[in-house]
Amino acid sequence: SAPGPGRDKMAERLPAECLVNALLRTDPYLEQYKGELQRRYNNLKSLVKHIDANEGNLDKFSRGYESFGIHQQANGSIYCKEWAPGAKAVSLVGEFNDWNVFSHPYHRLAYGKWELYIAPEADGSSPVSHESKLKVVIEDQSGQRLYRISPWAHYVTCNESSPTYDWVHWDPPQRYVRRYPHPPRPRSLRIYEAHIGIASPEGKVATYKNFTNNMLRRIKNLGYNCIQLMAIMEHAYYASFGYQVTSFFAASSRFGTPDDLRELVDTAHSLGLVVLLDVVHSHASSNTADGLNHFDGTDSCFFHSPPRGTHSLWDSRLFNYSSWEVLRFLLSNLRWWVEEYYFDGFRFDGVTSMLYHHHGISTGFSGDYTEYFGLHVDEESLAYLCLSNHMLHSFYPDFISIAEDVSGMPTLCRPVMEGGIGFDYRLAMAIPDKWIQMLKELKDEDWNMGNIVHTLTNRRYSEKTIAYAESHDQALVGDKTLAFWLMDAEMYTNMSTLSPLTPVIDRGLQLHKMIRLITHTLGGEGYLNFIGNEFGHPEWLDFPRVGNNESYHYARRQFNLLDNKLLRYDLLNTFDKDMNNLEQTYGWLAAPPAYVSEKHEDNKVIAFERARVLFIFNFHHEKSFPDYRVGVDLPGKYKIVLDSDTELYGGHGRLNHDTEFFTESQEQNNRNNSLLVYIPSRTAIVLARDDPRS
């Protein structure tokens, strides 16, 4: 999209003073850190002013991809530009010049930049043809020649004969032409987290084309309105799940071409689905031959020198966010994925590692505010996150940004003008951990209702949260999916509808639905599901590696199980669809937090209201309640709108959906009205007022 009004001087769009008082009204406990919040805001404003003064404006500064890397000009010539401050000399080699290291040297510019012009061929054609291989040759200060991939490379590929990636010039004669605009930003965010490579039951790497043709309509029919794509930024090691990025501007070629990805996102938009990209700016792969590490022959360049520039647990490099050219590179990278691939938002990975000098390593977070302010906070990366969110929301008003942060940093999801960091949502990372811990360690009768409610509701007021019962993290090897924790080996033998419903499968089906529904309705302002878990995917996730003999057996999603209607997976899938569609009708994710009226430990009952809807959960493993009084705010007639015990979802069909529930003006659990309802064991019921005006 072309620059719009207000992109000229971004500093002018920021208030003269931090609007911190708006934040303090929400959280008075931040009063003692008011000066710190104001200082963070002033750091951001100063940074934007410097960019405006030295680069023209933030829009120009964040379009580095228009000049850096390799570009064909209108007259057929080639312009190349790199930043390699530690280099003694730079040249371009490739198939176009028979890998001659002397024929195409770069010219040194100021501030560590280098440029090269290559004249067109005699017939006006480009001297570097589409899909030809290239390398940047860096001569370091010792005279050694280093063959590197441009940090701005748009396409890199790998063949079976070598584990190292090649830089391939991507300049097709006909480019994909976008057909559909960005969909409107959803009020309620229902996210389908997906990995392109595993989105098939076949034991191989699946493709962008497969996802476009076979997954998008499936996701739409399930009632999700947002897709979050993992492992798109190119990563040499497939088993890294995409979190060891080697080429930041390249869409992973193992799934197809750049235009295949453009078509995927565009087709999703045609279905009204917004698409988020998993962005990894918290660290980079330590690879040198096909990564950013030692690009110019030094141990710094894009990163801090060790030890600050290395992550001890991830064996990766950490960016120097105070470097001018690193800022240009990272901000341009964000713009690139929006402008070139039409993404609607980002999920920023590893934000905890960015926020603190200790990176969260061997550090627990109790919620004490001293943990979030002080010298242990990395102010440089914090300023980068503020600047990123400010830029993205200013240039793209409907943009969605999500932070993966386990620390609970206050103001993470408040506007930068208030002294916040500017994200729209944070991930509720404690919720899936709680469910796994309960399933691992507790008998059903020992489940604590108050603890469940606390975990689901323990979030900062006015900072939106994405709730999820499980994501990719919980499915990785060493752990397993919720369904497999619940049903384990019996999933291999007793999931057929032709066989009797065993106690283990019965328990697993009922609790799988209840866990997901209470997380969806009580846990946040958005909801996330990882691909395949909607139908209770068995086992775990493990990518091909030496330790498993390079097997793809666990690096796939077995949609064949779902499509076999004689198996019970379809029952869970249908429940997931109806749960999402009900949210679309009532909009509880966009509503204020729920009012919890009951969390009864002996009865194992939880009841709450949200979006004028009454939710009742009976987690008791054997006890049903025929006339259970539940408090409710609004009087009137209520009807069942969702019932996890329906036979359609693998339940026992113990509830009559024709039943009408009339409130009585009898107070119950601090609610002015109440009604009597039959709650079968291990059942969740959703009641809504049978009133056209409600």
XYZ file of C-alpha atoms in Angstrom:
694
model
C 0.000 0.000 0.000
C 1.250 3.470 -0.809
C 2.220 5.886 1.972
C -0.840 7.699 3.236
C -1.412 10.995 5.017
C 0.492 11.437 8.228
C 3.507 9.313 7.256
C 5.761 12.302 6.657
C 6.928 13.085 10.189
C 5.956 10.375 12.626
C 7.227 12.262 15.677
C 4.511 14.853 15.111
C 1.872 12.163 15.653
C 3.128 11.482 19.170
C 1.827 13.682 22.021
C 4.308 16.118 23.552
C 3.975 14.347 26.898
C 3.285 10.748 27.823
C -0.409 10.206 28.625
C 0.569 8.121 31.614
C -2.298 9.310 33.817
C -4.752 7.295 31.723
C -2.691 4.226 32.557
C -2.472 5.082 36.248
C -6.231 5.359 36.502
C -6.419 1.740 35.379
C -3.550 0.566 37.595
C -2.688 2.902 40.512
C 0.072 0.516 41.630
C 2.154 1.819 38.711
C 2.275 5.278 40.309
C 5.748 4.719 41.781
C 7.006 3.842 38.283
C 5.448 6.862 36.611
C 8.827 8.416 35.898
C 10.078 5.175 34.366
C 7.044 4.935 32.085
C 7.489 8.554 31.012
C 11.174 7.897 30.316
C 10.299 4.894 28.124
C 7.910 7.051 26.138
C 10.504 9.817 25.777
C 13.029 7.246 24.513
C 10.557 6.231 21.806
C 9.801 9.822 20.845
C 13.496 10.676 20.695
C 14.153 7.676 18.456
C 11.351 8.633 16.068
C 12.626 12.237 15.955
C 16.123 11.016 15.038
C 14.701 8.867 12.247
C 12.640 11.781 10.910
C 15.670 14.067 11.019
C 18.212 11.694 9.469
C 16.144 9.528 7.108
C 13.318 11.824 6.044
C 10.655 9.862 7.897
C 9.881 6.453 9.355
C 8.126 5.345 6.178
C 11.294 5.757 4.103
C 13.504 4.308 6.831
C 11.398 1.149 7.066
C 11.508 0.469 3.325
C 15.118 -0.634 3.225
C 14.148 -3.616 1.094
C 13.583 -1.206 -1.809
C 17.339 -0.502 -2.066
C 19.231 -3.159 -0.087
C 19.800 -6.575 -1.626
C 19.564 -6.938 -5.404
C 17.094 -5.068 -7.619
C 16.386 -4.988 -11.312
C 15.913 -1.480 -12.667
C 13.485 -0.377 -15.371
C 16.276 -0.260 -17.999
C 17.320 -3.859 -17.277
C 20.311 -2.966 -15.112
C 20.908 -4.379 -11.631
C 21.469 -2.344 -8.462
C 22.925 -4.044 -5.379
C 23.471 -2.703 -1.899
C 24.690 -4.240 1.368
C 25.665 -3.165 4.857
C 28.922 -4.835 5.884
C 30.831 -2.432 8.151
C 33.564 -4.948 9.025
C 34.354 -5.902 5.437
C 37.556 -4.987 3.634
C 35.994 -5.610 0.224
C 32.693 -6.922 -1.168
C 31.839 -8.508 -4.517
C 28.935 -10.302 -6.182
C 29.401 -13.726 -7.721
C 27.043 -16.219 -9.273
C 26.082 -18.178 -12.306
C 25.792 -14.886 -14.217
C 29.588 -14.296 -14.026
C 30.841 -17.867 -13.617
C 31.524 -17.174 -9.935
C 34.298 -14.711 -10.781
C 35.147 -12.976 -7.523
C 36.939 -10.093 -9.274
C 34.496 -9.078 -12.020
C 31.792 -7.361 -9.960
C 33.214 -5.560 -6.908
C 31.036 -3.303 -4.773
C 31.917 0.338 -4.183
C 32.361 1.442 -0.578
C 29.925 4.063 0.742
C 29.742 5.822 4.098
C 28.614 4.086 7.284
C 29.683 0.596 6.237
C 27.469 0.417 3.147
C 28.489 -0.948 -0.235
C 26.823 -0.642 -3.651
C 27.157 -2.113 -7.136
C 25.638 -1.242 -10.520
C 25.568 -3.902 -13.269
C 24.749 -2.682 -16.752
C 22.009 -4.412 -18.761
C 22.814 -6.810 -21.563
C 23.122 -5.429 -25.075
C 19.508 -6.346 -25.777
C 18.329 -4.533 -22.630
C 17.706 -7.709 -20.663
C 18.851 -8.284 -17.094
C 22.402 -9.620 -16.621
C 21.129 -11.751 -13.712
C 18.390 -14.097 -14.825
C 15.444 -15.345 -12.795
C 16.317 -18.329 -10.544
C 20.080 -18.016 -11.065
C 22.286 -18.566 -8.016
C 24.214 -15.777 -6.306
C 26.563 -15.120 -3.390
C 27.960 -12.026 -1.753
C 31.679 -12.454 -1.217
C 33.001 -10.662 1.850
C 36.732 -10.117 2.227
C 37.342 -9.745 5.954
C 40.124 -7.734 7.562
C 42.469 -10.738 7.511
C 42.013 -11.153 3.745
C 39.866 -14.274 3.981
C 36.999 -14.562 1.498
C 33.607 -15.466 2.963
C 30.766 -16.606 0.694
C 27.506 -15.270 2.109
C 23.801 -14.959 1.338
C 22.498 -11.396 1.281
C 20.556 -10.632 4.480
C 17.895 -9.156 2.171
C 17.576 -12.240 -0.059
C 13.974 -12.912 -1.132
C 14.372 -16.588 -1.984
C 16.809 -19.272 -0.842
C 16.698 -22.975 -1.616
C 18.353 -26.171 -0.488
C 18.952 -29.413 -2.367
C 19.418 -32.865 -0.893
C 23.139 -32.968 -1.683
C 23.963 -30.085 0.679
C 22.436 -28.890 3.974
C 23.482 -25.305 3.198
C 21.017 -22.993 1.489
C 21.654 -21.223 -1.818
C 20.614 -17.688 -2.640
C 18.405 -17.780 -5.736
C 17.530 -14.585 -7.575
C 13.727 -14.316 -7.639
C 12.496 -12.113 -10.470
C 9.720 -13.983 -12.333
C 8.492 -12.515 -15.628
C 4.949 -12.574 -14.241
C 4.333 -11.913 -10.566
C 1.283 -12.889 -8.564
C -1.300 -10.097 -8.694
C -3.260 -9.559 -5.514
C -7.034 -9.783 -5.961
C -8.586 -9.235 -2.521
C -8.240 -6.504 0.118
C -7.465 -7.061 3.778
C -10.625 -8.246 5.563
C -11.979 -6.060 8.372
C -10.305 -6.650 11.712
C -12.466 -9.096 13.724
C -13.965 -7.897 17.011
C -13.490 -11.400 18.405
C -10.255 -13.113 17.431
C -10.550 -16.884 16.926
C -7.102 -18.029 15.799
C -6.164 -21.225 14.000
C -2.424 -21.676 14.569
C -0.902 -23.680 11.740
C 2.351 -24.997 10.333
C 2.367 -25.382 6.545
C 4.697 -28.382 6.476
C 2.600 -30.626 8.748
C -0.815 -29.721 7.294
C -1.265 -33.088 5.615
C -1.559 -36.733 6.697
C 1.230 -37.665 4.287
C 4.730 -38.338 5.597
C 6.406 -35.450 3.823
C 6.683 -31.664 3.888
C 3.321 -30.252 2.824
C 3.120 -27.150 0.638
C 1.571 -23.703 0.425
C -0.591 -25.046 -2.420
C -1.838 -27.890 -0.233
C -2.763 -25.428 2.500
C -4.566 -23.157 0.045
C -6.509 -25.983 -1.569
C -7.195 -28.236 1.420
C -6.951 -26.223 4.643
C -8.401 -22.749 4.144
C -11.981 -23.848 3.546
C -11.686 -26.347 6.421
C -10.577 -23.565 8.781
C -13.340 -21.258 7.585
C -15.977 -23.952 8.117
C -14.729 -24.496 11.662
C -15.654 -20.908 12.532
C -12.151 -19.498 12.926
C -11.628 -16.002 11.533
C -7.854 -15.781 11.795
C -4.921 -17.983 10.774
C -1.537 -17.725 12.468
C 1.216 -19.170 10.287
C 4.359 -20.538 11.878
C 7.771 -21.216 10.338
C 7.341 -18.999 7.269
C 10.547 -16.985 7.643
C 13.256 -19.184 6.152
C 15.052 -21.500 8.551
C 17.728 -23.967 7.529
C 16.860 -26.483 10.257
C 13.329 -27.815 9.755
C 13.155 -29.267 13.272
C 13.658 -25.782 14.769
C 9.925 -25.225 14.138
C 10.906 -22.024 12.345
C 12.469 -20.387 15.390
C 16.073 -20.403 14.102
C 15.647 -17.974 11.217
C 18.423 -17.789 8.636
C 16.888 -15.551 5.921
C 14.486 -12.956 7.284
C 13.105 -11.692 3.971
C 12.637 -15.120 2.394
C 9.463 -17.184 2.626
C 10.475 -20.772 3.296
C 11.109 -22.486 -0.041
C 10.552 -25.988 1.358
C 6.811 -25.232 1.088
C 6.859 -23.647 -2.388
C 7.530 -20.337 -4.097
C 6.967 -16.776 -2.838
C 3.977 -16.466 -5.159
C 2.479 -19.640 -3.693
C 2.477 -17.932 -0.291
C 1.002 -14.753 -1.765
C -1.794 -16.810 -3.284
C -2.424 -18.526 0.066
C -2.822 -15.239 1.954
C -4.883 -13.683 -0.812
C -7.204 -16.699 -0.952
C -7.611 -16.571 2.827
C -8.646 -12.933 2.472
C -11.254 -13.938 -0.101
C -12.806 -16.125 2.615
C -12.770 -13.291 5.156
C -9.866 -14.813 7.099
C -7.156 -12.531 8.453
C -3.647 -13.991 8.452
C -0.953 -13.460 11.071
C 2.751 -14.192 10.675
C 4.900 -15.657 13.416
C 7.733 -13.084 13.520
C 11.052 -14.016 15.120
C 12.971 -10.836 15.911
C 14.106 -11.986 19.339
C 17.121 -13.856 17.981
C 18.624 -15.368 14.814
C 20.268 -18.609 13.804
C 23.980 -18.878 14.527
C 24.573 -20.246 11.006
C 27.241 -18.389 9.053
C 27.131 -19.886 5.546
C 23.386 -19.238 5.138
C 22.529 -16.996 8.093
C 23.300 -13.506 9.392
C 26.005 -14.629 11.811
C 29.483 -13.229 10.953
C 28.056 -11.757 7.754
C 30.806 -9.143 7.475
C 33.490 -11.313 9.052
C 33.040 -9.891 12.540
C 31.196 -11.350 15.522
C 28.947 -8.297 15.714
C 27.460 -6.562 12.622
C 23.745 -7.328 13.216
C 24.354 -8.550 16.764
C 26.020 -7.637 19.998
C 29.422 -9.200 20.406
C 29.475 -12.171 22.793
C 28.590 -12.745 25.520
C 25.716 -10.248 25.239
C 25.093 -11.222 21.645
C 24.506 -14.932 22.266
C 21.576 -16.760 23.852
C 22.988 -19.490 26.067
C 19.931 -21.769 25.891
C 18.973 -21.312 22.252
C 22.518 -21.311 20.805
C 21.543 -18.317 18.698
C 22.558 -14.703 18.130
C 20.903 -11.662 19.727
C 20.305 -8.463 17.773
C 21.829 -5.116 18.645
C 18.628 -3.067 18.731
C 20.574 0.169 19.330
C 22.295 -0.106 15.929
C 20.849 2.221 13.292
C 21.176 -0.296 10.465
C 19.818 -3.141 12.555
C 16.747 -1.009 13.242
C 16.421 -0.348 9.509
C 16.746 -4.070 8.782
C 14.178 -5.233 11.355
C 11.604 -2.491 10.755
C 11.921 -3.022 7.005
C 11.428 -6.727 7.587
C 8.093 -6.052 9.267
C 6.999 -3.776 6.425
C 8.124 -6.348 3.843
C 5.803 -9.074 5.108
C 2.853 -6.676 5.082
C 3.557 -4.979 1.774
C 4.753 -8.009 -0.187
C 2.702 -10.834 1.331
C -0.355 -8.925 2.656
C -0.185 -10.221 6.251
C -2.717 -8.656 8.618
C -0.725 -8.964 11.810
C 2.202 -10.500 13.654
C 2.704 -12.764 16.619
C 6.068 -11.671 18.044
C 7.977 -14.678 19.340
C 10.294 -14.659 22.360
C 9.274 -11.265 23.725
C 10.333 -12.251 27.251
C 13.869 -12.842 25.999
C 13.859 -9.384 24.430
C 12.528 -7.500 27.446
C 15.187 -8.520 29.965
C 18.953 -8.817 29.978
C 18.545 -12.175 31.731
C 16.220 -13.300 28.861
C 14.031 -15.089 31.404
C 16.714 -17.754 31.906
C 16.561 -19.280 35.403
C 14.184 -16.489 36.376
C 10.749 -16.836 37.893
C 8.130 -14.110 37.762
C 5.909 -13.622 40.791
C 4.116 -10.512 39.541
C 6.014 -8.142 41.837
C 6.434 -4.877 39.931
C 10.121 -4.649 40.795
C 10.614 -7.508 38.328
C 9.487 -5.268 35.450
C 11.396 -2.063 36.139
C 15.087 -1.543 36.755
C 18.494 -2.230 35.255
C 17.577 -5.812 34.324
C 15.151 -4.484 31.680
C 16.693 -4.189 28.204
C 15.658 -0.667 27.286
C 17.042 -0.933 23.739
C 14.912 -3.892 22.725
C 11.944 -2.442 24.610
C 12.293 0.752 22.560
C 12.414 -1.372 19.393
C 9.178 -3.147 20.332
C 7.495 0.193 21.085
C 8.697 1.610 17.769
C 7.534 -1.492 15.863
C 4.035 -1.325 17.307
C 3.848 2.440 16.810
C 4.868 2.067 13.173
C 2.590 -0.877 12.381
C -0.517 0.614 13.986
C 0.135 4.031 12.435
C 0.656 2.742 8.901
C -1.932 -0.050 9.098
C -4.790 0.964 11.445
C -6.377 -2.523 11.502
C -3.086 -4.271 12.211
C -2.982 -6.971 14.922
C 0.093 -7.510 17.093
C 0.398 -10.296 19.664
C 3.196 -10.772 22.190
C 4.495 -14.112 23.407
C 5.551 -13.107 26.913
C 5.623 -15.340 29.961
C 6.732 -12.648 32.427
C 3.483 -10.676 32.732
C 5.127 -7.318 31.956
C 2.615 -4.546 32.877
C 1.646 -2.158 30.033
C 2.713 -4.693 27.392
C -0.706 -4.313 25.749
C -1.318 -0.637 26.388
C -0.779 2.134 23.784
C 2.722 3.561 23.498
C 1.275 7.025 24.142
C 0.446 5.901 27.692
C 3.939 4.553 28.289
C 2.916 1.078 27.153
C 4.648 -1.194 24.658
C 1.768 -1.133 22.193
C 0.756 -4.759 21.588
C -2.912 -5.583 21.030
C -2.855 -8.968 22.763
C -0.623 -11.165 24.879
C -0.699 -14.962 25.003
C -2.095 -16.510 28.197
C 0.788 -18.927 28.548
C -0.128 -20.077 32.055
C -3.437 -21.629 30.945
C -2.121 -24.567 28.854
C 0.530 -25.263 31.482
C -2.206 -25.517 34.109
C -4.270 -28.005 32.094
C -1.231 -30.212 31.406
C -0.184 -30.053 35.065
C -3.659 -31.103 36.211
C -3.887 -33.987 33.763
C -0.408 -35.197 34.703
C -0.621 -34.888 38.464
C -4.219 -34.875 39.715
C -7.124 -37.257 39.825
C -10.374 -35.789 38.522
C -11.859 -35.659 42.019
C -8.894 -33.550 43.160
C -9.360 -30.827 40.568
C -9.660 -27.464 42.299
C -12.404 -25.285 40.803
C -11.068 -22.106 42.391
C -7.624 -22.762 40.977
C -9.043 -23.335 37.496
C -11.023 -20.082 37.650
C -8.031 -18.166 39.009
C -5.770 -19.383 36.204
C -8.343 -18.499 33.548
C -9.152 -15.045 34.932
C -5.756 -13.946 36.275
C -4.961 -11.318 33.667
C -4.360 -7.593 33.639
C -7.488 -5.500 33.308
C -7.666 -3.598 30.001
C -4.821 -5.630 28.461
C -6.246 -8.177 26.042
C -5.264 -11.823 26.248
C -5.326 -14.754 23.822
C -6.440 -17.870 25.695
C -5.643 -21.400 24.582
C -5.877 -24.875 26.072
C -2.889 -26.078 24.064
C -0.653 -24.758 21.301
C 2.306 -26.200 19.422
C 4.403 -26.029 22.608
C 2.273 -28.623 24.383
C 2.399 -31.052 21.439
C 6.176 -31.146 21.013
C 8.104 -34.344 21.596
C 8.504 -34.972 25.317
C 4.915 -33.903 25.836
C 1.691 -34.771 24.016
C -1.656 -33.350 22.995
C -4.479 -32.890 25.506
C -6.408 -35.672 23.812
C -3.495 -38.059 24.211
C -3.030 -37.085 27.855
C -6.699 -37.883 28.364
C -7.032 -41.078 26.322
C -3.481 -42.232 25.565
C -3.102 -45.683 23.970
C -6.856 -46.309 23.788
C -6.968 -43.777 20.944
C -5.369 -46.478 18.776
C -8.057 -49.069 19.481
C -11.273 -47.542 20.842
C -12.074 -44.433 18.802
C -14.375 -46.263 16.413
C -18.093 -45.526 16.706
C -18.665 -49.224 15.985
C -16.979 -50.220 19.246
C -18.396 -49.665 22.759
C -17.593 -46.352 24.481
C -14.978 -47.277 27.079
C -14.614 -45.312 30.341
C -11.269 -43.897 29.213
C -12.562 -42.668 25.839
C -15.773 -41.380 27.435
C -13.823 -39.357 30.009
C -11.439 -38.077 27.342
C -14.145 -36.901 24.971
C -16.140 -35.103 27.663
C -13.177 -33.369 29.333
C -11.607 -32.409 25.995
C -14.752 -30.446 25.118
C -15.137 -28.926 28.579
C -11.502 -27.815 28.830
C -11.648 -26.103 25.454
C -15.020 -24.463 26.085
C -14.159 -23.013 29.498
C -10.840 -21.758 28.122
C -12.648 -20.186 25.162
C -15.310 -18.487 27.283
C -13.469 -17.502 30.472
C -9.797 -17.265 29.581
C -9.352 -14.145 27.471
C -10.349 -11.718 24.744
C -9.194 -14.036 21.958
C -8.888 -17.785 21.488
C -6.240 -19.945 19.803
C -6.232 -23.543 18.585
C -3.266 -25.423 17.144
C -3.841 -27.290 13.895
C -5.464 -30.690 14.438
C -6.247 -30.240 18.106
C -9.792 -29.207 17.249
C -10.571 -32.870 16.606
C -8.421 -34.313 19.392
C -5.281 -35.137 17.434
C -3.438 -38.063 19.021
C 0.213 -38.454 19.985
C 2.672 -35.568 19.711
C 4.725 -33.519 17.266
C 8.286 -34.408 16.275
C 10.109 -33.167 13.199
C 12.565 -35.257 11.161
C 15.974 -35.301 12.852
C 18.880 -37.642 13.488
C 17.344 -38.782 16.769
C 14.251 -40.221 15.040
C 15.943 -41.439 11.854
C 14.630 -38.417 9.919
C 11.065 -39.682 10.262
C 8.011 -37.673 9.223
C 5.635 -39.953 11.105
C 4.935 -37.377 13.827
C 5.494 -34.322 11.602
C 2.030 -34.427 10.035
C -1.604 -33.865 10.949
C -3.769 -36.923 10.403
C -6.855 -35.354 8.846
C -7.656 -38.813 7.497
C -8.768 -39.674 11.051
C -11.212 -36.779 10.997
C -12.522 -37.515 7.531
C -13.340 -41.104 8.526
C -16.875 -40.637 9.887
C -16.719 -44.016 11.659
C -14.202 -42.555 14.099
C -15.073 -40.321 17.048
C -12.716 -37.495 16.008
C -15.534 -36.017 13.947
C -17.602 -35.577 17.128
C -14.963 -33.328 18.703
C -14.528 -31.448 15.433
C -18.269 -30.728 15.255
C -18.251 -29.437 18.825
C -15.329 -27.131 18.020
C -17.189 -25.732 15.015
C -20.385 -25.113 16.985
C -18.434 -23.527 19.845
C -16.828 -21.024 17.451
C -20.078 -20.301 15.659
C -21.778 -19.638 18.991
C -19.073 -17.116 19.841
C -19.718 -15.458 16.499
C -23.373 -15.119 17.532
C -22.878 -13.828 21.088
C -19.393 -12.302 20.953
C -18.158 -13.174 24.424
C -14.509 -12.672 23.440
C -15.245 -9.021 22.674
C -17.287 -8.611 25.880
C -16.013 -7.500 29.305
C -14.571 -10.231 31.566
C -17.014 -12.783 32.963
C -18.763 -12.563 36.310
C -18.088 -15.856 38.094
C -20.961 -16.624 40.445
C -19.972 -20.133 41.490
C -16.888 -22.311 41.922
C -18.087 -25.140 44.167
C -15.323 -27.490 45.248
C -17.437 -30.427 46.446
C -19.863 -30.327 43.533
C -17.100 -29.486 41.023
C -19.381 -26.851 39.469
C -18.299 -23.555 37.885
C -20.890 -21.013 36.713
C -20.373 -17.585 35.165
C -21.971 -15.017 32.875
C -20.410 -13.233 29.970
C -21.954 -11.379 27.028
C -25.416 -11.934 28.592
C -24.879 -15.706 28.325
C -24.826 -18.188 31.221
C -22.144 -20.891 31.247
C -22.387 -23.881 33.610
C -19.697 -26.560 33.978
C -20.028 -29.731 36.033
C -16.570 -31.332 36.257
C -17.723 -34.002 38.713
C -16.663 -37.412 37.463
C -19.860 -39.186 38.507
C -22.357 -36.880 40.202
C -25.218 -35.231 38.281
C -27.494 -32.565 39.777
C -31.216 -32.673 38.857
C -32.321 -29.256 40.202
C -29.237 -27.129 40.630
C -29.855 -23.478 41.437
C -27.614 -21.120 39.484
C -27.521 -17.357 39.920
C -28.030 -15.070 36.954
C -28.195 -11.312 36.492
C -30.880 -10.848 33.847
C -34.382 -12.239 34.456
C -36.372 -14.016 31.788
C -36.675 -17.254 29.886
C -33.490 -19.136 28.982
C -32.845 -21.864 26.424
C -29.944 -24.261 25.854
C -27.768 -23.005 22.992
C -24.849 -25.422 23.483
C -24.640 -28.699 25.367
C -21.436 -30.755 25.450
C -23.456 -33.863 26.370
C -25.285 -33.926 23.029
C -24.854 -37.225 21.168
C -23.755 -35.193 18.140
C -20.598 -34.374 20.129
C -20.058 -37.854 21.582
C -22.093 -37.179 24.724
C -24.907 -39.149 26.308
C -27.870 -36.980 25.331
C -29.141 -36.469 28.863
C -30.550 -32.981 28.320
C -33.811 -32.016 26.608
C -33.155 -29.004 24.411
C -36.842 -28.116 24.348
C -36.660 -27.310 28.048
C -37.365 -23.679 28.945
C -35.681 -22.254 32.029
C -37.532 -19.429 33.783
C -35.713 -17.295 36.308
C -37.019 -16.654 39.782
C -36.388 -13.505 41.781
C -34.456 -15.567 44.303
C -30.951 -14.364 45.028
C -28.146 -16.876 44.488
C -24.427 -16.233 44.810
C -24.847 -12.443 44.778
C -27.040 -12.508 41.662
C -30.531 -11.038 41.912
C -32.137 -13.894 39.984
C -31.660 -17.624 39.673
C -32.923 -20.668 37.825
C -32.977 -24.414 38.320
C -31.144 -26.599 35.850
C -30.255 -30.259 35.455
C -26.467 -30.591 35.126
C -25.245 -34.060 34.151
C -21.773 -35.144 35.218
C -18.851 -34.023 33.029
C -21.081 -31.670 31.089
C -20.952 -28.034 30.034
C -24.193 -26.174 29.304
C -24.587 -22.755 27.715
C -27.895 -20.932 28.296
C -29.029 -17.752 26.560
C -32.113 -15.623 27.078
C -34.892 -16.558 24.700
C -35.559 -12.915 23.931
C -35.190 -11.373 20.454
C -34.177 -8.095 22.095
C -31.292 -9.630 24.114
